[in-house]
PDB file of C-alpha atoms in Angstrom:
ATOM      1  CA  MET A1269       0.022  -0.018   0.022  1.00  0.00           C
ATOM      2  CA  PRO A1270       1.326   3.500  -0.755  1.00  0.00           C
ATOM      3  CA  ASP A1271       2.575   5.541   2.200  1.00  0.00           C
ATOM      4  CA  ILE A1272       0.223   8.285   3.323  1.00  0.00           C
ATOM      5  CA  ASN A1273       2.130  10.871   5.391  1.00  0.00           C
ATOM      6  CA  ALA A1274       0.695  13.642   7.564  1.00  0.00           C
ATOM      7  CA  ALA A1275       1.025  16.329   4.931  1.00  0.00           C
ATOM      8  CA  THR A1276      -1.135  14.407   2.466  1.00  0.00           C
ATOM      9  CA  ILE A1277      -3.890  13.894   5.098  1.00  0.00           C
ATOM     10  CA  PHE A1278      -3.711  17.582   5.994  1.00  0.00           C
ATOM     11  CA  THR A1279      -4.005  18.591   2.379  1.00  0.00           C
ATOM     12  CA  VAL A1280      -7.016  16.324   1.782  1.00  0.00           C
ATOM     13  CA  ALA A1281      -8.716  17.482   4.930  1.00  0.00           C
ATOM     14  CA  ARG A1282      -8.140  21.162   4.054  1.00  0.00           C
ATOM     15  CA  THR A1283      -9.530  20.666   0.563  1.00  0.00           C
ATOM     16  CA  GLY A1284     -12.567  18.750   1.836  1.00  0.00           C
ATOM     17  CA  SER A1285     -13.160  21.633   4.373  1.00  0.00           C
ATOM     18  CA  ARG A1286     -13.084  24.254   1.628  1.00  0.00           C
ATOM     19  CA  VAL A1287     -15.462  22.197  -0.414  1.00  0.00           C
ATOM     20  CA  VAL A1288     -17.955  21.801   2.484  1.00  0.00           C
ATOM     21  CA  ARG A1289     -17.680  25.530   3.352  1.00  0.00           C
ATOM     22  CA  TYR A1290     -18.475  26.392  -0.306  1.00  0.00           C
ATOM     23  CA  LEU A1291     -21.455  24.139  -0.474  1.00  0.00           C
ATOM     24  CA  ILE A1292     -23.051  25.228   2.814  1.00  0.00           C
ATOM     25  CA  ARG A1293     -22.417  28.945   2.096  1.00  0.00           C
ATOM     26  CA  PRO A1294     -25.573  30.298   0.344  1.00  0.00           C
ATOM     27  CA  ALA A1295     -24.995  32.188  -2.950  1.00  0.00           C
ATOM     28  CA  GLN A1296     -25.364  35.913  -2.431  1.00  0.00           C
ATOM     29  CA  ARG A1297     -26.379  38.435  -4.999  1.00  0.00           C
ATOM     30  CA  LEU A1298     -24.459  41.766  -4.790  1.00  0.00           C
ATOM     31  CA  PRO A1299     -26.661  44.848  -5.046  1.00  0.00           C
ATOM     32  CA  ASN A1300     -26.184  46.514  -8.489  1.00  0.00           C
ATOM     33  CA  SER A1301     -25.396  49.888  -6.975  1.00  0.00           C
ATOM     34  CA  SER A1302     -22.503  48.600  -4.924  1.00  0.00           C
ATOM     35  CA  ILE A1303     -20.313  47.171  -7.688  1.00  0.00           C
ATOM     36  CA  SER A1304     -18.630  48.856 -10.637  1.00  0.00           C
ATOM     37  CA  LEU A1305     -18.432  47.935 -14.291  1.00  0.00           C
ATOM     38  CA  MET A1306     -15.500  45.658 -14.672  1.00  0.00           C
ATOM     39  CA  LYS A1307     -13.082  46.209 -17.558  1.00  0.00           C
ATOM     40  CA  GLY A1308     -14.142  44.215 -20.541  1.00  0.00           C
ATOM     41  CA  GLY A1309     -17.465  43.319 -18.849  1.00  0.00           C
ATOM     42  CA  ARG A1310     -20.866  43.371 -20.567  1.00  0.00           C
ATOM     43  CA  ASP A1311     -22.618  46.762 -20.696  1.00  0.00           C
ATOM     44  CA  PRO A1312     -25.579  46.328 -18.296  1.00  0.00           C
ATOM     45  CA  TRP A1313     -27.837  48.483 -20.479  1.00  0.00           C
ATOM     46  CA  LEU A1314     -27.552  46.354 -23.591  1.00  0.00           C
ATOM     47  CA  PRO A1315     -30.734  44.512 -24.280  1.00  0.00           C
ATOM     48  CA  ALA A1316     -30.804  41.041 -22.608  1.00  0.00           C
ATOM     49  CA  PRO A1317     -29.831  38.172 -24.906  1.00  0.00           C
ATOM     50  CA  THR A1318     -32.791  36.171 -26.272  1.00  0.00           C
ATOM     51  CA  GLY A1319     -33.152  32.961 -28.180  1.00  0.00           C
ATOM     52  CA  SER A1320     -32.355  29.335 -27.673  1.00  0.00           C
ATOM     53  CA  ALA A1321     -28.764  29.911 -26.580  1.00  0.00           C
ATOM     54  CA  ALA A1322     -29.766  32.395 -23.844  1.00  0.00           C
ATOM     55  CA  ASP A1323     -32.603  30.108 -22.738  1.00  0.00           C
ATOM     56  CA  THR A1324     -30.109  27.179 -22.524  1.00  0.00           C
ATOM     57  CA  ALA A1325     -27.626  29.188 -20.529  1.00  0.00           C
ATOM     58  CA  SER A1326     -30.357  30.294 -18.129  1.00  0.00           C
ATOM     59  CA  ARG A1327     -31.603  26.786 -17.565  1.00  0.00           C
ATOM     60  CA  ALA A1328     -28.013  25.580 -17.021  1.00  0.00           C
ATOM     61  CA  ARG A1329     -27.434  28.325 -14.365  1.00  0.00           C
ATOM     62  CA  ARG A1330     -30.675  27.369 -12.631  1.00  0.00           C
ATOM     63  CA  ALA A1331     -29.788  23.688 -12.754  1.00  0.00           C
ATOM     64  CA  GLY A1332     -26.387  24.387 -11.313  1.00  0.00           C
ATOM     65  CA  SER A1333     -27.845  26.489  -8.523  1.00  0.00           C
ATOM     66  CA  ARG A1334     -30.285  23.734  -7.624  1.00  0.00           C
ATOM     67  CA  VAL A1335     -27.487  21.102  -7.593  1.00  0.00           C
ATOM     68  CA  ARG A1336     -25.449  23.265  -5.321  1.00  0.00           C
ATOM     69  CA  ARG A1337     -28.367  23.638  -2.995  1.00  0.00           C
ATOM     70  CA  MET A1338     -28.985  19.914  -2.797  1.00  0.00           C
ATOM     71  CA  LEU A1339     -25.312  19.219  -2.157  1.00  0.00           C
ATOM     72  CA  GLY A1340     -25.196  21.927   0.506  1.00  0.00           C
ATOM     73  CA  LEU A1341     -28.138  20.399   2.332  1.00  0.00           C
ATOM     74  CA  VAL A1342     -26.647  16.931   2.148  1.00  0.00           C
ATOM     75  CA  ALA A1343     -23.367  18.345   3.529  1.00  0.00           C
ATOM     76  CA  LEU A1344     -25.332  19.982   6.405  1.00  0.00           C
ATOM     77  CA  LEU A1345     -27.169  16.759   7.139  1.00  0.00           C
ATOM     78  CA  ILE A1346     -23.826  14.849   7.283  1.00  0.00           C
ATOM     79  CA  LEU A1347     -22.376  17.524   9.609  1.00  0.00           C
ATOM     80  CA  GLY A1348     -25.442  17.341  11.810  1.00  0.00           C
ATOM     81  CA  LEU A1349     -25.200  13.528  12.058  1.00  0.00           C
ATOM     82  CA  LEU A1350     -21.494  13.649  12.886  1.00  0.00           C
ATOM     83  CA  GLY A1351     -22.277  16.279  15.579  1.00  0.00           C
ATOM     84  CA  ALA A1352     -25.048  14.176  17.037  1.00  0.00           C
ATOM     85  CA  LEU A1353     -22.818  11.063  17.068  1.00  0.00           C
ATOM     86  CA  LEU A1354     -20.204  13.111  18.961  1.00  0.00           C
ATOM     87  CA  ILE A1355     -22.467  14.995  21.362  1.00  0.00           C
ATOM     88  CA  GLY A1356     -24.855  12.119  22.169  1.00  0.00           C
ATOM     89  CA  PRO A1357     -22.419   9.823  23.948  1.00  0.00           C
ATOM     90  CA  LEU A1358     -20.744  12.841  25.612  1.00  0.00           C
ATOM     91  CA  LEU A1359     -24.093  13.976  26.980  1.00  0.00           C
ATOM     92  CA  LEU A1360     -24.916  10.412  28.246  1.00  0.00           C
ATOM     93  CA  LEU A1361     -21.548  10.152  30.146  1.00  0.00           C
ATOM     94  CA  LEU A1362     -21.811  13.669  31.571  1.00  0.00           C
ATOM     95  CA  GLY A1363     -25.404  12.956  32.624  1.00  0.00           C
ATOM     96  CA  ILE A1364     -24.313   9.879  34.472  1.00  0.00           C
ATOM     97  CA  GLY A1365     -21.560  11.878  36.150  1.00  0.00           C
ATOM     98  CA  THR A1366     -23.961  14.626  37.132  1.00  0.00           C
ATOM     99  CA  ALA A1367     -26.446  12.037  38.500  1.00  0.00           C
ATOM    100  CA  SER A1368     -23.457  10.695  40.612  1.00  0.00           C
ATOM    101  CA  GLY A1369     -23.051  14.125  42.202  1.00  0.00           C
ATOM    102  CA  SER A1370     -20.021  15.411  40.299  1.00  0.00           C
ATOM    103  CA  ASP A1371     -20.004  19.214  40.021  1.00  0.00           C
ATOM    104  CA  VAL A1372     -17.408  19.210  37.268  1.00  0.00           C
ATOM    105  CA  ALA A1373     -19.634  16.819  35.201  1.00  0.00           C
ATOM    106  CA  GLY A1374     -22.606  19.194  35.787  1.00  0.00           C
ATOM    107  CA  ILE A1375     -20.695  22.208  34.500  1.00  0.00           C
ATOM    108  CA  LEU A1376     -19.423  20.311  31.471  1.00  0.00           C
ATOM    109  CA  LEU A1377     -22.951  18.972  30.820  1.00  0.00           C
ATOM    110  CA  ALA A1378     -24.340  22.547  30.811  1.00  0.00           C
ATOM    111  CA  LEU A1379     -21.597  23.722  28.434  1.00  0.00           C
ATOM    112  CA  THR A1380     -22.137  20.739  26.133  1.00  0.00           C
ATOM    113  CA  LEU A1381     -25.932  21.449  26.063  1.00  0.00           C
ATOM    114  CA  ALA A1382     -25.137  25.066  25.117  1.00  0.00           C
ATOM    115  CA  VAL A1383     -22.834  23.960  22.359  1.00  0.00           C
ATOM    116  CA  ALA A1384     -25.486  21.438  21.034  1.00  0.00           C
ATOM    117  CA  ALA A1385     -28.160  24.080  21.134  1.00  0.00           C
ATOM    118  CA  PHE A1386     -25.943  26.548  19.247  1.00  0.00           C
ATOM    119  CA  GLY A1387     -25.066  23.859  16.619  1.00  0.00           C
ATOM    120  CA  THR A1388     -28.729  23.011  16.067  1.00  0.00           C
ATOM    121  CA  TYR A1389     -29.575  26.754  15.638  1.00  0.00           C
ATOM    122  CA  TRP A1390     -26.608  27.320  13.275  1.00  0.00           C
ATOM    123  CA  THR A1391     -27.514  24.227  11.149  1.00  0.00           C
ATOM    124  CA  ALA A1392     -31.197  25.279  10.956  1.00  0.00           C
ATOM    125  CA  ARG A1393     -30.289  28.839  10.020  1.00  0.00           C
ATOM    126  CA  ARG A1394     -27.809  27.834   7.370  1.00  0.00           C
ATOM    127  CA  ALA A1395     -30.344  25.365   5.824  1.00  0.00           C
ATOM    128  CA  ARG A1396     -32.908  28.037   5.687  1.00  0.00           C
ATOM    129  CA  GLN A1397     -30.456  30.426   3.942  1.00  0.00           C
ATOM    130  CA  ILE A1398     -29.605  27.812   1.370  1.00  0.00           C
ATOM    131  CA  LEU A1399     -33.293  26.998   0.677  1.00  0.00           C
ATOM    132  CA  HIS A1400     -34.260  30.677   0.281  1.00  0.00           C
ATOM    133  CA  ALA A1401     -31.165  31.954  -1.548  1.00  0.00           C
ATOM    134  CA  PRO A1402     -32.114  33.845  -4.784  1.00  0.00           C
ATOM    135  CA  GLU A1403     -31.633  32.144  -8.053  1.00  0.00           C
ATOM    136  CA  ASP A1404     -29.748  34.240 -10.605  1.00  0.00           C
ATOM    137  CA  THR A1405     -31.311  33.907 -14.095  1.00  0.00           C
ATOM    138  CA  LEU A1406     -28.779  36.411 -15.518  1.00  0.00           C
ATOM    139  CA  PRO A1407     -25.119  37.100 -14.670  1.00  0.00           C
ATOM    140  CA  PRO A1408     -24.861  40.005 -12.201  1.00  0.00           C
ATOM    141  CA  THR A1409     -24.817  43.406 -13.933  1.00  0.00           C
ATOM    142  CA  THR A1410     -22.865  46.389 -12.760  1.00  0.00           C
ATOM    143  CA  LEU A1411     -22.910  50.146 -12.584  1.00  0.00           C
ATOM    144  CA  ASP A1412     -20.121  52.671 -12.379  1.00  0.00           C
ATOM    145  CA  MET A1413     -21.836  55.294 -10.279  1.00  0.00           C
ATOM    146  CA  ALA A1414     -22.162  56.332  -6.650  1.00  0.00           C
ATOM    147  CA  GLY A1415     -24.736  58.044  -4.384  1.00  0.00           C
ATOM    148  CA  ALA A1416     -28.447  58.695  -4.874  1.00  0.00           C
ATOM    149  CA  ALA A1417     -28.069  58.790  -8.614  1.00  0.00           C
ATOM    150  CA  ALA A1418     -26.482  55.371  -8.667  1.00  0.00           C
ATOM    151  CA  HIS A1419     -29.389  54.033  -6.519  1.00  0.00           C
ATOM    152  CA  ASP A1420     -32.026  55.366  -8.910  1.00  0.00           C
ATOM    153  CA  GLU A1421     -30.119  54.052 -11.959  1.00  0.00           C
ATOM    154  CA  ALA A1422     -29.653  50.678 -10.248  1.00  0.00           C
ATOM    155  CA  ALA A1423     -33.364  50.473  -9.412  1.00  0.00           C
ATOM    156  CA  LEU A1424     -34.254  51.394 -13.051  1.00  0.00           C
ATOM    157  CA  LEU A1425     -31.909  48.648 -14.373  1.00  0.00           C
ATOM    158  CA  ALA A1426     -33.360  46.135 -12.000  1.00  0.00           C
ATOM    159  CA  THR A1427     -36.894  47.073 -13.272  1.00  0.00           C
ATOM    160  CA  LEU A1428     -35.731  46.655 -16.848  1.00  0.00           C
ATOM    161  CA  ARG A1429     -34.163  43.256 -16.223  1.00  0.00           C
ATOM    162  CA  LEU A1430     -37.196  41.995 -14.204  1.00  0.00           C
ATOM    163  CA  HIS A1431     -39.777  42.737 -16.864  1.00  0.00           C
ATOM    164  CA  GLU A1432     -38.154  42.758 -20.365  1.00  0.00           C
ATOM    165  CA  ARG A1433     -38.092  38.919 -20.765  1.00  0.00           C
ATOM    166  CA  THR A1434     -41.847  38.668 -19.993  1.00  0.00           C
ATOM    167  CA  LEU A1435     -42.961  41.240 -22.600  1.00  0.00           C
ATOM    168  CA  PRO A1436     -43.707  40.722 -26.218  1.00  0.00           C
ATOM    169  CA  ALA A1437     -41.096  42.063 -28.772  1.00  0.00           C
ATOM    170  CA  PRO A1438     -42.705  45.545 -29.447  1.00  0.00           C
ATOM    171  CA  ALA A1439     -43.285  46.256 -25.808  1.00  0.00           C
ATOM    172  CA  ARG A1440     -39.799  44.964 -24.891  1.00  0.00           C
ATOM    173  CA  ALA A1441     -38.225  47.348 -27.447  1.00  0.00           C
ATOM    174  CA  ALA A1442     -40.361  50.270 -26.102  1.00  0.00           C
ATOM    175  CA  LEU A1443     -39.358  49.453 -22.578  1.00  0.00           C
ATOM    176  CA  HIS A1444     -35.707  49.452 -23.416  1.00  0.00           C
ATOM    177  CA  ALA A1445     -35.943  52.755 -25.222  1.00  0.00           C
ATOM    178  CA  THR A1446     -37.890  54.299 -22.309  1.00  0.00           C
ATOM    179  CA  ALA A1447     -35.314  52.980 -19.718  1.00  0.00           C
ATOM    180  CA  ILE A1448     -32.462  54.427 -21.651  1.00  0.00           C
ATOM    181  CA  ALA A1449     -34.226  57.809 -21.919  1.00  0.00           C
ATOM    182  CA  THR A1450     -34.858  57.678 -18.258  1.00  0.00           C
ATOM    183  CA  ARG A1451     -31.215  56.787 -17.546  1.00  0.00           C
ATOM    184  CA  ASP A1452     -30.014  59.689 -19.579  1.00  0.00           C
ATOM    185  CA  ALA A1453     -32.404  62.039 -17.716  1.00  0.00           C
ATOM    186  CA  LEU A1454     -31.222  60.745 -14.394  1.00  0.00           C
ATOM    187  CA  ARG A1455     -27.653  61.416 -15.435  1.00  0.00           C
ATOM    188  CA  VAL A1456     -28.131  65.031 -16.689  1.00  0.00           C
ATOM    189  CA  THR A1457     -30.014  65.943 -13.536  1.00  0.00           C
ATOM    190  CA  ALA A1458     -27.768  64.032 -11.083  1.00  0.00           C
ATOM    191  CA  HIS A1459     -25.827  67.182 -10.068  1.00  0.00           C
ATOM    192  CA  ASP A1460     -28.779  69.507  -9.564  1.00  0.00           C
ATOM    193  CA  GLN A1461     -28.585  71.392  -6.346  1.00  0.00           C
ATOM    194  CA  ALA A1462     -32.297  71.877  -6.003  1.00  0.00           C
ATOM    195  CA  LEU A1463     -35.142  69.531  -6.694  1.00  0.00           C
ATOM    196  CA  GLY A1464     -36.570  71.041  -9.786  1.00  0.00           C
ATOM    197  CA  ARG A1465     -39.369  69.737 -12.103  1.00  0.00           C
ATOM    198  CA  ASP A1466     -36.864  67.915 -14.448  1.00  0.00           C
ATOM    199  CA  THR A1467     -35.054  66.184 -11.509  1.00  0.00           C
ATOM    200  CA  TYR A1468     -38.324  65.205  -9.874  1.00  0.00           C
ATOM    201  CA  ASP A1469     -39.765  63.754 -13.047  1.00  0.00           C
ATOM    202  CA  ALA A1470     -36.686  61.697 -13.779  1.00  0.00           C
ATOM    203  CA  GLN A1471     -36.577  60.332 -10.282  1.00  0.00           C
ATOM    204  CA  GLN A1472     -40.272  59.535 -10.195  1.00  0.00           C
ATOM    205  CA  ALA A1473     -40.057  57.749 -13.589  1.00  0.00           C
ATOM    206  CA  ALA A1474     -37.307  55.487 -12.295  1.00  0.00           C
ATOM    207  CA  ARG A1475     -38.681  54.992  -8.803  1.00  0.00           C
ATOM    208  CA  ARG A1476     -42.419  54.714  -9.282  1.00  0.00           C
ATOM    209  CA  ASP A1477     -43.918  55.382 -12.715  1.00  0.00           C
ATOM    210  CA  LEU A1478     -42.102  52.645 -14.640  1.00  0.00           C
ATOM    211  CA  PRO A1479     -42.271  49.987 -11.912  1.00  0.00           C
ATOM    212  CA  ASP A1480     -45.981  50.723 -11.253  1.00  0.00           C
ATOM    213  CA  LEU A1481     -46.856  50.682 -14.944  1.00  0.00           C
ATOM    214  CA  LEU A1482     -45.207  47.346 -15.514  1.00  0.00           C
ATOM    215  CA  SER A1483     -46.716  45.739 -12.478  1.00  0.00           C
ATOM    216  CA  THR A1484     -50.123  46.954 -13.442  1.00  0.00           C
ATOM    217  CA  TYR A1485     -49.720  45.634 -16.957  1.00  0.00           C
ATOM    218  CA  ARG A1486     -48.624  42.174 -15.752  1.00  0.00           C
ATOM    219  CA  ALA A1487     -51.690  42.083 -13.437  1.00  0.00           C
ATOM    220  CA  ALA A1488     -54.088  42.860 -16.304  1.00  0.00           C
ATOM    221  CA  PRO A1489     -55.409  40.139 -18.692  1.00  0.00           C
ATOM    222  CA  PRO A1490     -53.058  39.609 -21.673  1.00  0.00           C
ATOM    223  CA  THR A1491     -54.949  41.303 -24.488  1.00  0.00           C
ATOM    224  CA  ALA A1492     -54.116  43.351 -27.449  1.00  0.00           C
ATOM    225  CA  ALA A1493     -55.729  46.379 -25.883  1.00  0.00           C
ATOM    226  CA  ALA A1494     -53.453  46.062 -22.812  1.00  0.00           C
ATOM    227  CA  ASP A1495     -50.405  45.780 -25.094  1.00  0.00           C
ATOM    228  CA  LEU A1496     -51.406  48.946 -26.911  1.00  0.00           C
ATOM    229  CA  GLU A1497     -52.044  50.785 -23.635  1.00  0.00           C
ATOM    230  CA  LEU A1498     -48.608  49.781 -22.365  1.00  0.00           C
ATOM    231  CA  LEU A1499     -46.944  51.089 -25.504  1.00  0.00           C
ATOM    232  CA  MET A1500     -48.897  54.441 -25.215  1.00  0.00           C
ATOM    233  CA  GLN A1501     -47.890  54.996 -21.545  1.00  0.00           C
ATOM    234  CA  LEU A1502     -44.253  54.047 -22.190  1.00  0.00           C
ATOM    235  CA  GLY A1503     -44.224  56.527 -24.976  1.00  0.00           C
ATOM    236  CA  HIS A1504     -45.429  59.265 -22.605  1.00  0.00           C
ATOM    237  CA  ILE A1505     -42.573  58.614 -20.210  1.00  0.00           C
ATOM    238  CA  GLU A1506     -40.021  58.311 -22.946  1.00  0.00           C
ATOM    239  CA  ARG A1507     -41.040  61.642 -24.545  1.00  0.00           C
ATOM    240  CA  ARG A1508     -40.776  63.452 -21.182  1.00  0.00           C
ATOM    241  CA  MET A1509     -37.394  61.977 -20.426  1.00  0.00           C
ATOM    242  CA  ARG A1510     -35.998  62.868 -23.808  1.00  0.00           C
ATOM    243  CA  ALA A1511     -37.309  66.340 -23.443  1.00  0.00           C
ATOM    244  CA  VAL A1512     -35.445  66.700 -20.128  1.00  0.00           C
ATOM    245  CA  SER A1513     -32.223  65.510 -21.768  1.00  0.00           C
ATOM    246  CA  THR A1514     -32.640  67.758 -24.812  1.00  0.00           C
ATOM    247  CA  GLU A1515     -33.351  70.829 -22.625  1.00  0.00           C
ATOM    248  CA  ARG A1516     -30.308  70.187 -20.517  1.00  0.00           C
ATOM    249  CA  ALA A1517     -28.152  69.712 -23.520  1.00  0.00           C
ATOM    250  CA  GLY A1518     -29.414  73.012 -24.816  1.00  0.00           C
ATOM    251  CA  GLN A1519     -28.637  74.772 -21.453  1.00  0.00           C
ATOM    252  CA  GLY A1520     -25.058  73.323 -21.513  1.00  0.00           C
ATOM    253  CA  GLN A1521     -24.465  74.593 -24.965  1.00  0.00           C
ATOM    254  CA  ARG A1522     -25.704  78.035 -24.114  1.00  0.00           C
ATOM    255  CA  LYS A1523     -23.557  78.147 -21.005  1.00  0.00           C
ATOM    256  CA  LEU A1524     -20.502  77.114 -22.975  1.00  0.00           C
ATOM    257  CA  GLU A1525     -21.206  79.816 -25.548  1.00  0.00           C
ATOM    258  CA  ALA A1526     -21.662  82.449 -22.793  1.00  0.00           C
ATOM    259  CA  HIS A1527     -18.343  81.455 -21.262  1.00  0.00           C
ATOM    260  CA  GLY A1528     -16.686  81.705 -24.616  1.00  0.00           C
ATOM    261  CA  ARG A1529     -17.997  85.246 -25.054  1.00  0.00           C
ATOM    262  CA  TYR A1530     -16.798  86.159 -21.572  1.00  0.00           C
ATOM    263  CA  LEU A1531     -13.266  84.852 -22.245  1.00  0.00           C
ATOM    264  CA  LYS A1532     -13.208  86.617 -25.617  1.00  0.00           C
ATOM    265  CA  ASP A1533     -14.169  90.024 -24.056  1.00  0.00           C
ATOM    266  CA  LYS A1534     -11.858  89.535 -21.175  1.00  0.00           C
ATOM    267  CA  TYR A1535      -8.682  88.728 -23.134  1.00  0.00           C
ATOM    268  CA  SER A1536      -9.505  91.172 -25.924  1.00  0.00           C
ATOM    269  CA  LEU A1537      -9.736  93.942 -23.342  1.00  0.00           C
ATOM    270  CA  SER A1538      -6.355  92.799 -21.874  1.00  0.00           C
ATOM    271  CA  GLU A1539      -4.640  92.925 -25.286  1.00  0.00           C
ATOM    272  CA  ASP A1540      -6.094  96.488 -25.969  1.00  0.00           C
ATOM    273  CA  LEU A1541      -4.605  97.689 -22.623  1.00  0.00           C
ATOM    274  CA  LYS A1542      -1.161  96.333 -23.495  1.00  0.00           C
ATOM    275  CA  GLU A1543      -1.010  98.065 -26.911  1.00  0.00           C
ATOM    276  CA  PRO A1544       1.482 101.037 -26.946  1.00  0.00           C
ATOM    277  CA  LYS A1545       0.070 104.482 -27.440  1.00  0.00           C
TER     278      LYS A1545
END
């Protein structure tokens, strides 16, 4: 038989420990507003991929998530059984010692019961986390912003991703155009010092109007009239958001031209003063 030294045993044990920790740790979804767009990553505002390839990839991710959950629960069950096999005889021995009048056995029995109770609570809590962990149907998307504007844009992107796959093609295209227009309006009003009408409308579109519209549409019967009404209301929001962006672009151009006239007058005057008489 091959020799098995202590280093090999330690390596195998460490690897097994890492695998178990990975399995019993529930997958966590990072909030969109807390992570940044990685170099070379997919633009989160691009339309979500559709077709058989995307559906196959989505099903594969869901299947992988379910397999990991099952393996995690099995690992927890094995750990629980091992703990019970270890704690059970110890409790029996300490109980006999306590019944015999040993104070040390009584203290150890209380400590062991506390450890057993904590282990039971930890196992149940971790199992609940694994069972209720969210399933990612799309790879996590990212945003390169910070502050309140990032929060609104992240909420808008989450709304787009939640609803776009469930809509028919015309409504999906209209939703994407409306979301992009709202994103642009959020960005051009992000640095406003006061809450003006443009800023308020952009924030309300991202926070309430689009989510409420899409939720109401999904709750309505799927009819052609509902689809038409959705397209009309999306058009209202998109036109208002584009008007905000257009107006701000005009304001920026006018400010730039005014600054140019100021510099021209300033330096022209300086040159006139320097001319010899």
